[in-house]
PDB file of C-alpha atoms in Angstrom:
ATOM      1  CA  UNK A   1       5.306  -7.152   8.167  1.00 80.00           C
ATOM      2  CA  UNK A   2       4.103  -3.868   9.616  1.00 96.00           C
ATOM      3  CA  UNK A   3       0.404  -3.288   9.514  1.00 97.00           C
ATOM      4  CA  UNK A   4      -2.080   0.109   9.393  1.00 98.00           C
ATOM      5  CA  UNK A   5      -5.337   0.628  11.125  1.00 98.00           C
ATOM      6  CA  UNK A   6      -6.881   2.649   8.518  1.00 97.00           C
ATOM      7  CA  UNK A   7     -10.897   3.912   7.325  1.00 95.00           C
ATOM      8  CA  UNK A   8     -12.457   0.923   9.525  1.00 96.00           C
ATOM      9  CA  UNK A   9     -10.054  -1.915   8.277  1.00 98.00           C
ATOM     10  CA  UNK A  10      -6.401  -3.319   8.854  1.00 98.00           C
ATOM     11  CA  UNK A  11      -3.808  -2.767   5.681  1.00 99.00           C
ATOM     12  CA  UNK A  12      -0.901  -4.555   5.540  1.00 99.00           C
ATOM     13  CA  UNK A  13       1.841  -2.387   3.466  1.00 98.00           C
ATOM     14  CA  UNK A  14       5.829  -2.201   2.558  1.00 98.00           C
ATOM     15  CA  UNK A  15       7.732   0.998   2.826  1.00 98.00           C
ATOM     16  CA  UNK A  16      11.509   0.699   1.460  1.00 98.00           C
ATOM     17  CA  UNK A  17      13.599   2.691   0.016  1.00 98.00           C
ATOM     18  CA  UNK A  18      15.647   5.917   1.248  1.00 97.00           C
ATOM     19  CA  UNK A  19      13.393   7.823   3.848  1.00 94.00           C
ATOM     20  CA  UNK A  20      13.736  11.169   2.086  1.00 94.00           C
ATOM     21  CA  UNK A  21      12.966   9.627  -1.113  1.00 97.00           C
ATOM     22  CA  UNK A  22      10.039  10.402  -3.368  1.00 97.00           C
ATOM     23  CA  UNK A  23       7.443   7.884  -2.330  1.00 98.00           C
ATOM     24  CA  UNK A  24       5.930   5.418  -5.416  1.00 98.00           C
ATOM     25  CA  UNK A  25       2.706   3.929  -4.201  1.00 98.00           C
ATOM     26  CA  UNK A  26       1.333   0.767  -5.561  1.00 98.00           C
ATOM     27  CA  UNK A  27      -1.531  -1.208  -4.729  1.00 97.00           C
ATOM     28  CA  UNK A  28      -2.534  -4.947  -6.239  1.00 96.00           C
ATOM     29  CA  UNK A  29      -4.939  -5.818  -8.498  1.00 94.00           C
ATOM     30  CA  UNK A  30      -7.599  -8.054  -8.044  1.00 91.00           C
ATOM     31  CA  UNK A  31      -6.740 -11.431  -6.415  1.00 93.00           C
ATOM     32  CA  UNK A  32      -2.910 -10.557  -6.050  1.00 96.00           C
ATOM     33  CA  UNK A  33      -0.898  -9.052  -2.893  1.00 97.00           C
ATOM     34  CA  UNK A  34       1.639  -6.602  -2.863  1.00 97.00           C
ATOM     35  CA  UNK A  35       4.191  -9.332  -4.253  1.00 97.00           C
ATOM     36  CA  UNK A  36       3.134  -8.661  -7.498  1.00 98.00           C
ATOM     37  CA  UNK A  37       5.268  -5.384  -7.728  1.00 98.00           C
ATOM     38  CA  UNK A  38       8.333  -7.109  -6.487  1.00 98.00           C
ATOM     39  CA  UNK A  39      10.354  -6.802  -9.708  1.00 98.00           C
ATOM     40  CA  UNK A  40      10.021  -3.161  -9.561  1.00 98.00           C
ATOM     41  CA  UNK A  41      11.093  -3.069  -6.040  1.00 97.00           C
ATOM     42  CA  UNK A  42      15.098  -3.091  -6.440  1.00 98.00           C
ATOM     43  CA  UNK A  43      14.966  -0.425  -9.870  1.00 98.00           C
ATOM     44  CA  UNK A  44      12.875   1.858  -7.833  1.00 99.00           C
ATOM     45  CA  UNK A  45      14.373   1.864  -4.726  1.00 98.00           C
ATOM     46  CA  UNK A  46      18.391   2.248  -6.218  1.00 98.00           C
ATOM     47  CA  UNK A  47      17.328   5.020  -8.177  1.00 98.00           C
ATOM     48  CA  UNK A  48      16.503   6.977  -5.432  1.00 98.00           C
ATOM     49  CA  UNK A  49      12.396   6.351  -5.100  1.00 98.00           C
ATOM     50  CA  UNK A  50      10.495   5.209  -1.437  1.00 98.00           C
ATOM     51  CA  UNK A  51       8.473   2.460  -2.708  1.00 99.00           C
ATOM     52  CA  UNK A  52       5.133   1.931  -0.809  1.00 99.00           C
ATOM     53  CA  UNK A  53       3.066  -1.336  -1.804  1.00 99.00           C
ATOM     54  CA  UNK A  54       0.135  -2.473   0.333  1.00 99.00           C
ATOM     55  CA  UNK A  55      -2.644  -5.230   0.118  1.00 98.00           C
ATOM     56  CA  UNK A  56      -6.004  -4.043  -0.607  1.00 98.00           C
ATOM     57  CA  UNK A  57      -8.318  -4.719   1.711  1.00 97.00           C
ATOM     58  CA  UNK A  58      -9.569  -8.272   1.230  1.00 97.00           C
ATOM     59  CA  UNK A  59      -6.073  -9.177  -0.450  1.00 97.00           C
ATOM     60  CA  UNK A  60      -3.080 -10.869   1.035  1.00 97.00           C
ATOM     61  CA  UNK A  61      -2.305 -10.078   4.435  1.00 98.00           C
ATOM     62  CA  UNK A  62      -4.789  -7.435   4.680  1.00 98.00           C
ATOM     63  CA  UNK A  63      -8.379  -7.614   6.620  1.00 98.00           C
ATOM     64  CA  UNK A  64     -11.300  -8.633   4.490  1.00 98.00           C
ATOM     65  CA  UNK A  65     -14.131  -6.673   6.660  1.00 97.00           C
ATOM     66  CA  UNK A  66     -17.663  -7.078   4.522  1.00 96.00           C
ATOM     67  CA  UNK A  67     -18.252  -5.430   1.508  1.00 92.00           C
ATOM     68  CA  UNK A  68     -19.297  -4.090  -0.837  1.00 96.00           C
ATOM     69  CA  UNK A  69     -15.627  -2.727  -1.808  1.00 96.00           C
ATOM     70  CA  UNK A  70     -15.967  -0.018  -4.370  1.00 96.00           C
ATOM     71  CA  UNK A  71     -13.366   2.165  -6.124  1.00 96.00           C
ATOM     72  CA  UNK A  72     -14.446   5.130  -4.119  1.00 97.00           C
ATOM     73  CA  UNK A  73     -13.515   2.614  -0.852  1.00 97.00           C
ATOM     74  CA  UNK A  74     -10.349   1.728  -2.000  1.00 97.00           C
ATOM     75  CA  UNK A  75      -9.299   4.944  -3.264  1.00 97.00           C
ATOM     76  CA  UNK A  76     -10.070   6.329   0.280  1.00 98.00           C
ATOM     77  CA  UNK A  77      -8.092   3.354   2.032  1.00 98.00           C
ATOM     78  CA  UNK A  78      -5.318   4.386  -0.111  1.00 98.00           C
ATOM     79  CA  UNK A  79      -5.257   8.484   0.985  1.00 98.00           C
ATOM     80  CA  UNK A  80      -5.732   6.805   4.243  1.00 98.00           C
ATOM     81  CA  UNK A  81      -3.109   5.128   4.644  1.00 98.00           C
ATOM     82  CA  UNK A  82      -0.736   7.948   3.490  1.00 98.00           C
ATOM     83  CA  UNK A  83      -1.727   9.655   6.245  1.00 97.00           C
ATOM     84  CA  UNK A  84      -1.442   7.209   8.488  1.00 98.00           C
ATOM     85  CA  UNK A  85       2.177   6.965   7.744  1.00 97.00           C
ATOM     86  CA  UNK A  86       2.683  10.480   7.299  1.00 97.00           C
ATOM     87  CA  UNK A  87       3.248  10.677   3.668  1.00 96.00           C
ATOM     88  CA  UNK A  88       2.186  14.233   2.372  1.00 87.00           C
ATOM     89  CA  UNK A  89       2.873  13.879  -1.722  1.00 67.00           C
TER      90      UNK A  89
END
């Protein structure tokens, strides 16, 4: 499972779907992974969509450096790793 150094921590994420695809991006909720958006997985990706799920930082198979974790922290992990992979909108 491919990984992302991103704003000080380690993310672990998904990307499937056609590349040229619109990309969907979902992150967990608390004390989940990025399983929990399996069932939207196949809908998603047949109907055309890139679906990007990662862990949140202190979920799953992502890092859990020290908090405190805030929204503003997670939201930037998440514009992080978009650019990390190159993701523009």
């Amino acid at each position: 499972m491919p990984h992302a150094e991103v704003n000080g921590t380690t993310l672990h994420y998904r990307l499937d779907g056609p590349e040229q695809g619109p990309v969907v991006m979902f992150s967990n909720s608390l004390a989940s992974d990025l399983g929990m958006w399996d069932a939207q997985l196949a809908p998603l990706t047949s109907a055309g969509f890139r679906v990007l799920r990662y862990d949140s930082r202190g979920h799953g198979q992502s890092a859990a450096p020290p908090g405190p974790y805030t929204i503003e922290l997670l939201a930037d992990d998440a514009v992080a790793l978009l650019d990390a992979l190159a993701i523009d909108s």
